[in-house]
C-alpha positions in Angstrom: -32.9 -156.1 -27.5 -35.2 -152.9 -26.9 -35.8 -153.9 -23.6 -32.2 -154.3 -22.8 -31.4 -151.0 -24.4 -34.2 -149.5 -22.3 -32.2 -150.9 -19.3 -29.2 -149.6 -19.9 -30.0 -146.6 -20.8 -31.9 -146.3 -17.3 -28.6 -147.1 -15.4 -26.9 -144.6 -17.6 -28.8 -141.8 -17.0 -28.5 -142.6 -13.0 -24.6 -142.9 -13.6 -24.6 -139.7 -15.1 -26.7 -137.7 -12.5 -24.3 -139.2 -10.3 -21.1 -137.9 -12.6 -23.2 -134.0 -12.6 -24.6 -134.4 -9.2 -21.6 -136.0 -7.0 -18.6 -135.8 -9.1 -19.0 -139.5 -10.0 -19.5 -143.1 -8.7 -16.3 -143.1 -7.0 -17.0 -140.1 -4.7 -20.7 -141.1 -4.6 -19.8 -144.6 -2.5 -17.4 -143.2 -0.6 -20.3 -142.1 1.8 -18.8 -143.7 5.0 -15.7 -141.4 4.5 -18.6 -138.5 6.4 -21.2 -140.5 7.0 -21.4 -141.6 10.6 -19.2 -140.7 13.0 -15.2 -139.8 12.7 -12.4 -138.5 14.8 -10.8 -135.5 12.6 -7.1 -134.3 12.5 -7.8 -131.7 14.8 -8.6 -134.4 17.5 -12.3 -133.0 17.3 -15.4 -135.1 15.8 -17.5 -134.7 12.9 -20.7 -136.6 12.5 -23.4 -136.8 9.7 -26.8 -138.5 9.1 -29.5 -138.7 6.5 -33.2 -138.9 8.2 -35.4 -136.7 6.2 -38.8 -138.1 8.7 -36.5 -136.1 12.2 -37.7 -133.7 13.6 -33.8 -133.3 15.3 -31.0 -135.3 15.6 -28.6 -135.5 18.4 -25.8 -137.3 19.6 -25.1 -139.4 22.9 -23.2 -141.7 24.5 -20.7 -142.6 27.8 -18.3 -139.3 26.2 -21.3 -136.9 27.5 -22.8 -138.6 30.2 -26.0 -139.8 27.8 -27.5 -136.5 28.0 -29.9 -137.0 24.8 -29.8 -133.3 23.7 -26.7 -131.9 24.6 -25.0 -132.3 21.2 -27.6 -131.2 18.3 -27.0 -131.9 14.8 -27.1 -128.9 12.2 -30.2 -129.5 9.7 -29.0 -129.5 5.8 -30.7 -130.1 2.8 -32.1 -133.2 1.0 -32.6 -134.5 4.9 -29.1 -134.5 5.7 -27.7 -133.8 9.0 -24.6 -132.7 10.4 -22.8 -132.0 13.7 -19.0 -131.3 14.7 -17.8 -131.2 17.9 -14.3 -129.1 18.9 -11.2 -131.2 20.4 -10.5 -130.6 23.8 -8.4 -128.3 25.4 -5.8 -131.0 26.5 -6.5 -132.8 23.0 -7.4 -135.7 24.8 -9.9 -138.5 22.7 -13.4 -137.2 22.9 -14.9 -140.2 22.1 -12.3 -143.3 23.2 -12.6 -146.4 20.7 -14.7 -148.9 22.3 -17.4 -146.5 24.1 -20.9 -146.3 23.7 -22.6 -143.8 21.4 -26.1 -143.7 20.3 -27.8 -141.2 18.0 -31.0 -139.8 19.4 -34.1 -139.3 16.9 -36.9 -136.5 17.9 -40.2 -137.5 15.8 -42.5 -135.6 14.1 -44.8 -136.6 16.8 -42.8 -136.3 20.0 -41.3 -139.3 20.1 -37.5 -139.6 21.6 -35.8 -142.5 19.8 -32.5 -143.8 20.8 -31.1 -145.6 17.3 -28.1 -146.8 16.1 -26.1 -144.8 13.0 -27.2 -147.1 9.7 -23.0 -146.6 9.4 -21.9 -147.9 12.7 -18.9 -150.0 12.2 -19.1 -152.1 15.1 -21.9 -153.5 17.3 -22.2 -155.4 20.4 -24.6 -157.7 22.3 -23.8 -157.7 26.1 -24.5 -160.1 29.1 -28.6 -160.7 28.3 -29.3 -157.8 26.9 -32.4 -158.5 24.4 -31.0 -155.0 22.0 -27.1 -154.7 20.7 -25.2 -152.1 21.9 -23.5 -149.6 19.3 -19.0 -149.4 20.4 -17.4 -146.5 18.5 -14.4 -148.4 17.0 -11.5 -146.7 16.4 -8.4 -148.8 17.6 -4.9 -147.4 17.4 -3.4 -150.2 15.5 -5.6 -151.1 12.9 -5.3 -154.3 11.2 -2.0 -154.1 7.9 -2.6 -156.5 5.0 0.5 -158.0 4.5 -0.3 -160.1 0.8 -1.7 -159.2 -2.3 -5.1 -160.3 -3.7 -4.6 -163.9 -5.9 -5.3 -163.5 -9.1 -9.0 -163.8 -10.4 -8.9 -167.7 -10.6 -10.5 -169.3 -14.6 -12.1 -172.2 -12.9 -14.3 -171.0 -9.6 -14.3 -173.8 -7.0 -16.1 -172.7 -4.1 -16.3 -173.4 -0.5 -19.7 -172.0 1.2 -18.8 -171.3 4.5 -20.1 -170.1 8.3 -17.4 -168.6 10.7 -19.7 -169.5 13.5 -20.6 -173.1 12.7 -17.3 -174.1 11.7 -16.1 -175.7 15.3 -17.5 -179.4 16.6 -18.4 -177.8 19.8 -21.7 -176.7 20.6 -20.7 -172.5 21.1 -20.6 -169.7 18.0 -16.6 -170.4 16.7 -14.4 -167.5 16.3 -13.3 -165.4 13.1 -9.6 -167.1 14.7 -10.7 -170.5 15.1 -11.5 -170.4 11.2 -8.3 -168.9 10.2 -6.1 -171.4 12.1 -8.8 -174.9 11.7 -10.7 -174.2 8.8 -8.9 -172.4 5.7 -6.1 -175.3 5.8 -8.6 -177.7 5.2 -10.1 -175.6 2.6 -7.0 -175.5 0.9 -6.0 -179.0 1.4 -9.4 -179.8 -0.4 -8.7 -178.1 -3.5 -11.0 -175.2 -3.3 -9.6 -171.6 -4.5 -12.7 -169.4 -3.3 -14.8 -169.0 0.1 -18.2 -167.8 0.2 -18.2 -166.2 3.6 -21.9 -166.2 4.9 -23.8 -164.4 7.9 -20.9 -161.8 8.1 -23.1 -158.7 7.8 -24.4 -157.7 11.7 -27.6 -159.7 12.2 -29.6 -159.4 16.0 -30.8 -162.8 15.3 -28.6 -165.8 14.8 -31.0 -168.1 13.7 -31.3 -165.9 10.7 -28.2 -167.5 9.1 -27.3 -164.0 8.7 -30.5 -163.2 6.2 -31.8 -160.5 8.7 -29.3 -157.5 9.0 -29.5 -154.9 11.5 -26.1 -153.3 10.7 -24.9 -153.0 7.2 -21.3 -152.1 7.6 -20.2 -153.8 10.8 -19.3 -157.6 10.9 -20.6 -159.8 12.8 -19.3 -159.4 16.5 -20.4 -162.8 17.7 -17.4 -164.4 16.0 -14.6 -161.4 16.8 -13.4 -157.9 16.1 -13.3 -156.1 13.0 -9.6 -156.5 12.9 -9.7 -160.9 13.3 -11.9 -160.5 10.0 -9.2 -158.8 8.0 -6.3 -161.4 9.6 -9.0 -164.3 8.1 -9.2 -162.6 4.6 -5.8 -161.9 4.6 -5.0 -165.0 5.7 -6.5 -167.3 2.6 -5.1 -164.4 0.4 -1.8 -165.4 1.5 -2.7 -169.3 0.2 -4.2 -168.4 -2.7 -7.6 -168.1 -2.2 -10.7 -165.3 -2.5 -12.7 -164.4 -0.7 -16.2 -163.4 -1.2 -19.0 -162.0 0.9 -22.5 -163.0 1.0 -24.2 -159.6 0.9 -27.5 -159.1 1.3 -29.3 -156.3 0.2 -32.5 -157.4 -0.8 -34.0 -156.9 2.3 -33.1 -155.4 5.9 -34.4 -156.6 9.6 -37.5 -155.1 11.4 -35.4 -154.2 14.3 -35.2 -150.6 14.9 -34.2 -150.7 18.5 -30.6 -151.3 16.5 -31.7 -152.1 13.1 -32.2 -149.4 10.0 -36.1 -149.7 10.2 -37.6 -146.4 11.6 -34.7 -145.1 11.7 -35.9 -141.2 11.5 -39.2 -141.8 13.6 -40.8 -142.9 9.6 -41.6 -146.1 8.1 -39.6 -144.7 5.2 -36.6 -143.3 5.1 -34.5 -146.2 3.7 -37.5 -148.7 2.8 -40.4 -147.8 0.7 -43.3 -147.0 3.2 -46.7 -149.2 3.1 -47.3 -152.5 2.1 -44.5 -152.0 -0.7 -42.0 -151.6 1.8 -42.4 -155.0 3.3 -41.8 -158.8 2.6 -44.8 -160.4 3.7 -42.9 -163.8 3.4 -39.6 -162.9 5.3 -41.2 -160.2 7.7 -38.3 -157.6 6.6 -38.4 -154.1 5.2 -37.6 -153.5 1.4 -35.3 -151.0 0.4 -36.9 -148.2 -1.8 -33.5 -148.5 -5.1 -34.9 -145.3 -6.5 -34.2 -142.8 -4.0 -30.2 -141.2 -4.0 -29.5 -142.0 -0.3 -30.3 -145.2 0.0 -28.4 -145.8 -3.5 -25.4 -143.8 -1.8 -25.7 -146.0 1.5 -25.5 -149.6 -0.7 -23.0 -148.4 -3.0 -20.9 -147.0 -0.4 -21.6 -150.7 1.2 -20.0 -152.7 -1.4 -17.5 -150.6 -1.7 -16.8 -150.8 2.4 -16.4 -154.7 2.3 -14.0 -154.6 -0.6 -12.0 -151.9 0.9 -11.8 -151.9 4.0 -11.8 -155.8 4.7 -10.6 -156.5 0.8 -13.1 -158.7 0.2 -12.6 -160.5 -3.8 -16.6 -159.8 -4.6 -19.7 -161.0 -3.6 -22.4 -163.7 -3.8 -25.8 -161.3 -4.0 -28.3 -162.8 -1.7 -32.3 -162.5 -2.9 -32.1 -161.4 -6.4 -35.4 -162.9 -7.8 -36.9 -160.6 -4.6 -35.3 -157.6 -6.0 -35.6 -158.2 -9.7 -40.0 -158.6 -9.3 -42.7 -156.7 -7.5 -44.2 -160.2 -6.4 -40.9 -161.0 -5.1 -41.1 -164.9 -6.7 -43.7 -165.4 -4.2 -46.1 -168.2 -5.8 -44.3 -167.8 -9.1 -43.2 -171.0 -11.1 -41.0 -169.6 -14.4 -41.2 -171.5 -17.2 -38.8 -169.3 -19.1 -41.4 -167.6 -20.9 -39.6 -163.9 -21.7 -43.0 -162.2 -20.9 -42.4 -163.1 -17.2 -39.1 -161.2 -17.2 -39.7 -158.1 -19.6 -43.0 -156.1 -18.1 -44.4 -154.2 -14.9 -43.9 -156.8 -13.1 -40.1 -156.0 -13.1 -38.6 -153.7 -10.5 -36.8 -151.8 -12.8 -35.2 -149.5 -10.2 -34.1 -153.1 -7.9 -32.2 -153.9 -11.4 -30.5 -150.7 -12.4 -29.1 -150.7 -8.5 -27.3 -154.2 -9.3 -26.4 -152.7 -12.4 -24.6 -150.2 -10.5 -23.2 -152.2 -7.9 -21.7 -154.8 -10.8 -20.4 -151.6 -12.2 -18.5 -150.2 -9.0 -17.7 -153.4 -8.2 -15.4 -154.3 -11.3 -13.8 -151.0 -11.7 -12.9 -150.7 -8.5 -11.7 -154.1 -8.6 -11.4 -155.8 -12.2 -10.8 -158.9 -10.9 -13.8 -158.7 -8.6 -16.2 -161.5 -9.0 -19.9 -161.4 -8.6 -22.8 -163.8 -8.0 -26.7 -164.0 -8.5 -28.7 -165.9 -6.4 -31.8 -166.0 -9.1 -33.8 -168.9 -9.1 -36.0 -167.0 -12.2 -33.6 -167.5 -14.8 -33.7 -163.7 -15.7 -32.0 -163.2 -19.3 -28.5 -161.3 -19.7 -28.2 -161.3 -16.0 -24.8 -162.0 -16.7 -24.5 -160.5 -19.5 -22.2 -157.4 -19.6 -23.6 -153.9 -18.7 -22.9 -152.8 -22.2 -24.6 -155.0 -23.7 -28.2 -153.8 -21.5 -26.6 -157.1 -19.0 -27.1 -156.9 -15.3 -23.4 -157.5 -14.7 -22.8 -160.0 -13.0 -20.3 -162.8 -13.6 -22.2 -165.7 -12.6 -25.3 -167.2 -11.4 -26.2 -170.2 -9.0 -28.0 -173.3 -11.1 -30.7 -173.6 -8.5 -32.1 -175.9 -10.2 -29.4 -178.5 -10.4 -30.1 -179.4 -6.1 -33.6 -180.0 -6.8 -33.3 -182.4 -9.1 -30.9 -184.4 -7.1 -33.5 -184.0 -4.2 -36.3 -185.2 -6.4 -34.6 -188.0 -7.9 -33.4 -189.1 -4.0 -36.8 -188.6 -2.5 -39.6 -190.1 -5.3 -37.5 -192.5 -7.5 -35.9 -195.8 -7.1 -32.5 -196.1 -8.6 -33.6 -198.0 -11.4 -36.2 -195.4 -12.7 -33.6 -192.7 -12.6 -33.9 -190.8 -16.3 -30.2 -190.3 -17.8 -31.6 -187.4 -20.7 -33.7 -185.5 -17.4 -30.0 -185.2 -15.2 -28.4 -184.4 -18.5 -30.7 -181.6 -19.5 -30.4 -180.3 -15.8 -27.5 -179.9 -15.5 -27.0 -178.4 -19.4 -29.7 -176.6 -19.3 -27.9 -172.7 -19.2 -28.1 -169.8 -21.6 -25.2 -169.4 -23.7 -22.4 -167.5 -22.7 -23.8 -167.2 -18.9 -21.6 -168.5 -16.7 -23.2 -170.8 -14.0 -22.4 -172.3 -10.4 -23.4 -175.7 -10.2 -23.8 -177.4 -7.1 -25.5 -180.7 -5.6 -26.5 -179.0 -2.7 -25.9 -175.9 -0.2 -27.0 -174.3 2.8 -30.5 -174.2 1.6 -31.0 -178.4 1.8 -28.3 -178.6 4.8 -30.9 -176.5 6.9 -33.2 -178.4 9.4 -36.7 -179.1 7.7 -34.9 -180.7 4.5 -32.2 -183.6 4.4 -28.4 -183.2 3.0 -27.7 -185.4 -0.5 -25.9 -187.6 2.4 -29.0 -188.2 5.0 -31.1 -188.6 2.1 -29.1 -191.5 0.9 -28.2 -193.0 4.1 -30.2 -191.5 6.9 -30.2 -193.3 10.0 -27.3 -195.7 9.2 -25.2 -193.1 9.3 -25.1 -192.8 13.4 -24.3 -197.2 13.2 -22.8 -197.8 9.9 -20.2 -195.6 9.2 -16.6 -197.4 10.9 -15.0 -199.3 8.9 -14.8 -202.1 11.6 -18.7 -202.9 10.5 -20.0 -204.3 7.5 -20.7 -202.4 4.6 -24.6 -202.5 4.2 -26.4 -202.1 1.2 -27.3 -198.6 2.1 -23.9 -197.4 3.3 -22.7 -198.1 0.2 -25.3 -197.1 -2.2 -25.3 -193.9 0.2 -21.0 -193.4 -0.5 -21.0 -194.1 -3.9 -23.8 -192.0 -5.4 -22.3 -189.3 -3.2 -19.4 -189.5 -5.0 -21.3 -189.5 -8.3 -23.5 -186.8 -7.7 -20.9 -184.2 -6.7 -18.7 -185.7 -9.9 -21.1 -185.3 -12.4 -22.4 -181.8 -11.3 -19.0 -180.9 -11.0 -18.3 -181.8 -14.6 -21.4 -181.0 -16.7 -23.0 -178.6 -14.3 -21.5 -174.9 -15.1 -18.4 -172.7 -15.4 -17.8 -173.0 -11.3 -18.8 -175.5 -8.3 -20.0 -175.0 -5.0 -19.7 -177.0 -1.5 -21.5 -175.8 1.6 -18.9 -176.8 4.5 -19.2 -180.5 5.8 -21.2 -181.7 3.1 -18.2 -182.6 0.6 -17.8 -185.3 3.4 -21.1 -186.2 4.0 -21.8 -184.4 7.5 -24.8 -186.3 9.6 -27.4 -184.5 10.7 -29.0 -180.7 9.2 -28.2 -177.5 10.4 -30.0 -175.8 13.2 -29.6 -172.8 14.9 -29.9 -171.9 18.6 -34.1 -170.8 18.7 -36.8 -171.0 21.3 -38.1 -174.3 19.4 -34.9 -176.2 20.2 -33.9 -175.2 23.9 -31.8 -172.4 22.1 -29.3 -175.8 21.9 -26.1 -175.7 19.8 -25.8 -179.2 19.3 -26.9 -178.7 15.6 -25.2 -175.5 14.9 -22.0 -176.9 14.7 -19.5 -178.6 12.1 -17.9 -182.4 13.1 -14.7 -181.9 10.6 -13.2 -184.3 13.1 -14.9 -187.2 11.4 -12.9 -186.9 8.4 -9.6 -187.2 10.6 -10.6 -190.2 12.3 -9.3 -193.1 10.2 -11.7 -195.9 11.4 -14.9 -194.1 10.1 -16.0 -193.6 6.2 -16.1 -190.2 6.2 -12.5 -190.0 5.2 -13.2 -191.6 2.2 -15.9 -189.1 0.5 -13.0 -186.0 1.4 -10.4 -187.3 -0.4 -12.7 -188.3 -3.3 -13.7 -184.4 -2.7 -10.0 -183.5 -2.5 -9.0 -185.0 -5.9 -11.5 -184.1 -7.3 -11.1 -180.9 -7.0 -7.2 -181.0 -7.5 -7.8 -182.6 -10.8 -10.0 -179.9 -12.3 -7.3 -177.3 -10.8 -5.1 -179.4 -13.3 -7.1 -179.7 -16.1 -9.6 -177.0 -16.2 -12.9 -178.1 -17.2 -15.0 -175.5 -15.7 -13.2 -173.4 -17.4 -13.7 -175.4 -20.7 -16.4 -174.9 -23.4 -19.5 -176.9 -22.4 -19.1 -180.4 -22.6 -20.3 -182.7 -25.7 -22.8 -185.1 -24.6 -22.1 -188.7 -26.3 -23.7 -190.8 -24.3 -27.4 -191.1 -22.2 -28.3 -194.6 -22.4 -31.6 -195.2 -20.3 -31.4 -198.7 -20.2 -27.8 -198.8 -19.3 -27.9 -195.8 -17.2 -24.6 -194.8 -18.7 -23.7 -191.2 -19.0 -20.8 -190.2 -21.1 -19.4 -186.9 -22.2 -16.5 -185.2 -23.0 -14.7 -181.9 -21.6 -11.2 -180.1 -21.6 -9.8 -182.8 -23.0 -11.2 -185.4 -20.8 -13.5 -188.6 -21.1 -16.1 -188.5 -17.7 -17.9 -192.0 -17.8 -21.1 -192.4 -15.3 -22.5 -196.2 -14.8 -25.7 -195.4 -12.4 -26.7 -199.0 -12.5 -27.0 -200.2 -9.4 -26.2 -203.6 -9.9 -24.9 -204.2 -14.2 -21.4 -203.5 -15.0 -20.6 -203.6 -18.5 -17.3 -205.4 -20.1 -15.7 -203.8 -22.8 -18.5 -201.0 -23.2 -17.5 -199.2 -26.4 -17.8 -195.2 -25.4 -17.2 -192.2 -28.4 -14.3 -190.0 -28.2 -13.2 -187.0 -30.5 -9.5 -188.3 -30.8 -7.7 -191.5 -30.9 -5.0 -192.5 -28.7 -4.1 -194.2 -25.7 -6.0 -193.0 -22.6 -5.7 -193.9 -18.6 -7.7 -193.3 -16.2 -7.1 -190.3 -13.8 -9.9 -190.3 -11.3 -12.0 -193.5 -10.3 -14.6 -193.4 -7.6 -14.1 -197.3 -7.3 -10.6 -196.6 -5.8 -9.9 -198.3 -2.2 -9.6 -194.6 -0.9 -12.7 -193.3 -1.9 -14.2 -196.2 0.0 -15.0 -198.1 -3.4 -14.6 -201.8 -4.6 -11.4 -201.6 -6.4 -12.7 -203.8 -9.5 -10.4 -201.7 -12.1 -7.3 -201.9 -12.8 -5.5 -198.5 -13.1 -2.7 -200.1 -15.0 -4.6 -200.2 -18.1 -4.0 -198.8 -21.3 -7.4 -198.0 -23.5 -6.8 -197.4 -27.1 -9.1 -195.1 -28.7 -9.3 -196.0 -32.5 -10.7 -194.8 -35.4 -14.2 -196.3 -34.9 -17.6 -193.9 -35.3 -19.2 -194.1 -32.4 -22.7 -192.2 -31.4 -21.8 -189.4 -33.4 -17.9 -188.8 -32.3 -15.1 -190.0 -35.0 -13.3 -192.6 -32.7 -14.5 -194.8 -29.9 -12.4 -197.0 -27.2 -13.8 -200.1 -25.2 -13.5 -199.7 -21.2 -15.0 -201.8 -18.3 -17.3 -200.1 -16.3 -18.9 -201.7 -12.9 -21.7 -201.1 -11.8 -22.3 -197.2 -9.6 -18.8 -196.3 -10.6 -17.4 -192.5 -12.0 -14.6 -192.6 -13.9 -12.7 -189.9 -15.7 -10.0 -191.0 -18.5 -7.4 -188.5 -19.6 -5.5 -188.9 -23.6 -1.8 -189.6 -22.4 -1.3 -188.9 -26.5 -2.3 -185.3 -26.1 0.7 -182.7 -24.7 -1.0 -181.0 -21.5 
């Protein structure tokens, strides 16, 4: 409690320098309004720059003919720079939208450097040029929202998606192609959130978007600025959020048109010296503590939520920020020692603080995500109480187990109390993600929950004119399973990365000198759900109604469930949650006849989801017609109990028809 106290009273004292020093948070990350580059009322230009490491700063591009030193910048304190240039005479556009501009760096040792503003708002790569090119964007019709923001939704179901990945054919898909292809079939499948990834400008596709070199364009290589907006505003107009994947634990080593050495210094927005790099990632580390670079991330979020009205953010490489070692060779056990000491970057957490804090008033129905695979406490706790903020974080450990289990045991040896604890293994009143698998295990070097279950059969075995082999349908039913259970017991939300709720063959690999620079693996086949003679059809609509029942039911949104049932020997798995009874058999060969299961009321219940049903590709061996009676019988530890066959590898989930929804 002292530590936390200590925390908060760090990010109070850097909220109130703010309040004295910048007339508050809400002027304070509104630095694009001058930083950068901007055509005034007057028709002239006003332009503005922090690099405390110049020597001068000037301004070029196609308006003056690149002469580097024909526009100088004014020096001003604290580093600052400024420059305005006067309309023209004939108050024609000094600087037309779409024309090149660079800023020009003069070193403390002589250097000329040609960089690109840290605020550009759009950047381009051209023909085979090895650098991107920096295109002052200033269109005359910007982009109008025409609908609303949804409403923050209870239960967070969400869909983890790539604009470029997201078309069968081997080329980078288009911010259009996903509005028009993709968000109906988000929809369709029940999800009510996307996790947009790799928008931030990033030189290097191959980074997944992990490696930014421009902080407040979006990615080019998909669209313009304005096509980004019609997508968000797009699945705002069916319902669902939209939230960005922003990274801002780390930047690119690019300077040619990245941040790093931006001013002619290894500082400047990174901390300079071995402190300022990730040895692991090969990227420069911001330096929290200084005012600028807090102005330049704040002002960041704020951009994406105001300018493209983005619904929050998914925080990319918190367990880097949070430590001085970064996570590197770190295994938590949970110990609070390893999260309360020096090893904590104190400033790296009082920024996220700050960000949390901007983000929900700004937006109060703004929701944010950690990426922390530590575990640290009161992450998600609120800032009040000395929390970090945020609303929820990812159960990274919930993937791994399903890989472990996959990889090193036989079905048989499977251990029902270790998938239980797993997946209930979270803090009390912090809300967790749960998912059985996302980018991370889709990426080439590891193997989806699907390849790992069916693997090569998948390229012979998957119509439904050929048999169905013993690993096919092992593969389709644990599939089903997996995804059921961590959706149930797993955490307050769920998460799919795109393709893998149908099983999608093959990992993920992007265009790179070690594959021919091909795109044959960079690329999403949602065609072979539509195809009705292949069994990929048969895992989306299990993903479908899934999803569409916990829309009508609400169990992520639902106290954690009660446990009845984790019988080893059985391998039955049976809990209980909003109101519904979720029975697991992972047998792979016993089913059980009239298997008494506990319940907390009686009744009569039916069953409301089956993974046996013929359209989820099962064995149909239930009949959905049946009543089960739950009576007043004591059964491990609930008041009542009901008797229900089970076959063998089956999910079911039974819903009291007693109970008024």
């Amino acid at each position: 409690k002292n530590l936390a106290k200590v925390r908060y009273k760090q990010f109070s004292q850097i909220l109130n320098s703010i309040g004295e020093n910048e007339g508050g948070i809400d002027k304070f990350s509104r630095g694009y309004e001058s930083f950068g580059v901007h055509r005034c009322a007057d028709g002239g230009l006003y332009c503005k720059e922090w690099a405390p490491g110049a020597e001068g700063v000037f301004l070029t591009g196609d308006f003056n003919g690149w002469n580097p030193f024909s526009y100088p910048y004014k020096k001003l304190d604290y580093g600052k720079w400024e420059l305005y240039i006067p309309p023209k005479q004939n108050k024609s556009v000094l600087v037309p939208h779409g024309s090149k501009l660079k800023v020009v760096i003069t070193s403390k040792s002589g250097e000329t450097l040609y960089r690109i503003s840290p605020w550009a708002k759009y950047v381009v790569r051209e023909g085979a040029n090895v650098n991107y090119d920096w295109l002052h964007w200033d269109p005359e019709h910007s982009y109008e929202f025409k609908h609303s923001r949804p409403k923050k939704p209870r239960s967070l179901r969400i869909y983890e998606s790539h604009v470029g990945i997201s078309s069968h054919e081997g080329k980078v898909a288009s911010y259009k192609h996903f509005t028009c292809n993709v968000l109906p079939r988000i929809k369709d499948l029940g999800y009510n959130c996307i996790q947009l990834m790799a928008i931030m400008e990033h030189a290097y596709y191959a980074s997944f978007g992990y490696q930014i070199t421009s902080f407040f364009a979006a990615s080019s290589r998909y669209g313009t600025p304005e096509e980004l907006k019609e997508l968000v505003d797009t699945a705002h107009s069916m319902g669902i959020i939209v939230l960005l994947d922003v990274v801002h634990s780390h930047a690119s080593k690019n300077s040619a048109d990245g941040l790093n050495m931006f001013d002619g210094t290894d500082s400047c927005y990174f901390h300079s010296g071995p402190r300022g790099t990730h040895d692991l990632w090969d990227s420069r580390l911001f330096a929290y503590s200084s005012w600028e670079v807090l102005r330049f991330l704040l002002s960041n979020i704020r951009w994406w939520l105001e300018e493209y009205r983005f619904d929050g953010f998914r925080f990319d490489g918190v367990t880097s920020m949070l430590y001085h070692h970064h996570g590197m060779g770190q295994s938590f056990s949970g110990d609070y020692s390893e999260y309360f000491g020096l090893q904590v970057d104190e400033d790296a957490l009082t920024y996220l603080m700050l960000a949390n804090h901007l983000v929900h008033t700004l937006c109060p129905d703004s929701i944010t995500i950690a990426e922390d695979v530590s575990g640290m406490p009161a992450l998600c706790s609120p800032i009040s109480q000395g929390g970090g903020g945020f609303d929820y974080r990812l159960a990274m450990a919930i993937p791994d187990k399903w890989i472990q289990l996959l990889k090193e045991f036989k079905d048989e040896d499977w251990n029902m109390g270790d998938i239980v604890y797993t997946l209930t293994n979270r803090r009390y009143l912090e809300k967790c993600i749960a998912y059985a698998e996302s980018h991370d295990q889709a990426l080439v070097g590891d193997k989806t929950v699907a390849f790992w279950l069916m693997d090569a059969e998948m390229y012979t075995n998957m119509s439904v004119l050929t048999p169905f082999t013993p690993v096919i349908d092992r593969g389709i039913q644990l599939h089903k399973m997996i995804r059921l259970i961590t959706h149930g017991l797993g955490g307050e939300g769920y998460l799919n990365f795109m393709g893998n709720e149908f099983g999608h063959p093959e990992w993920l690999d992007f265009p790179r000198k070690g594959n021919n620079e091909s795109y044959h693996y960079a690329r999403r086949q949602f065609h072979l759900t539509d195809d009705d003679l292949l069994r990929y059809k048969f895992l989306n609509n299990f993903d479908r109604d899934m999803n569409r029942l916990e829309e009508r039911c609400g169990w992520l949104s639902a106290p954690q469930a009660y446990v009845s049932e984790k019988h080893e020997g059985n391998k039955i798995i049976a809990f209980e949650r909003a109101g519904l009874l979720f029975i697991f058999n992972f047998h792979p060969s016993k089913s059980y006849t009239d298997y008494r299961v506990g319940t907390a009321l009686p009744g009569k219940f039916k069953i409301v989801l089956d993974s046996d049903a013929a359209e989820y590709g099962g064995h149909q061996r239930l009949d959905h017609s049946t009543d089960f009676f739950s009576e007043a019988f004591e059964h491990n530890g609930r008041p009542c109990s009901l008797l229900v066959y089970i076959p063998s590898r089956v999910a079911l989930i039974l819903q009291n028809v007693d109970l008024p929804n």
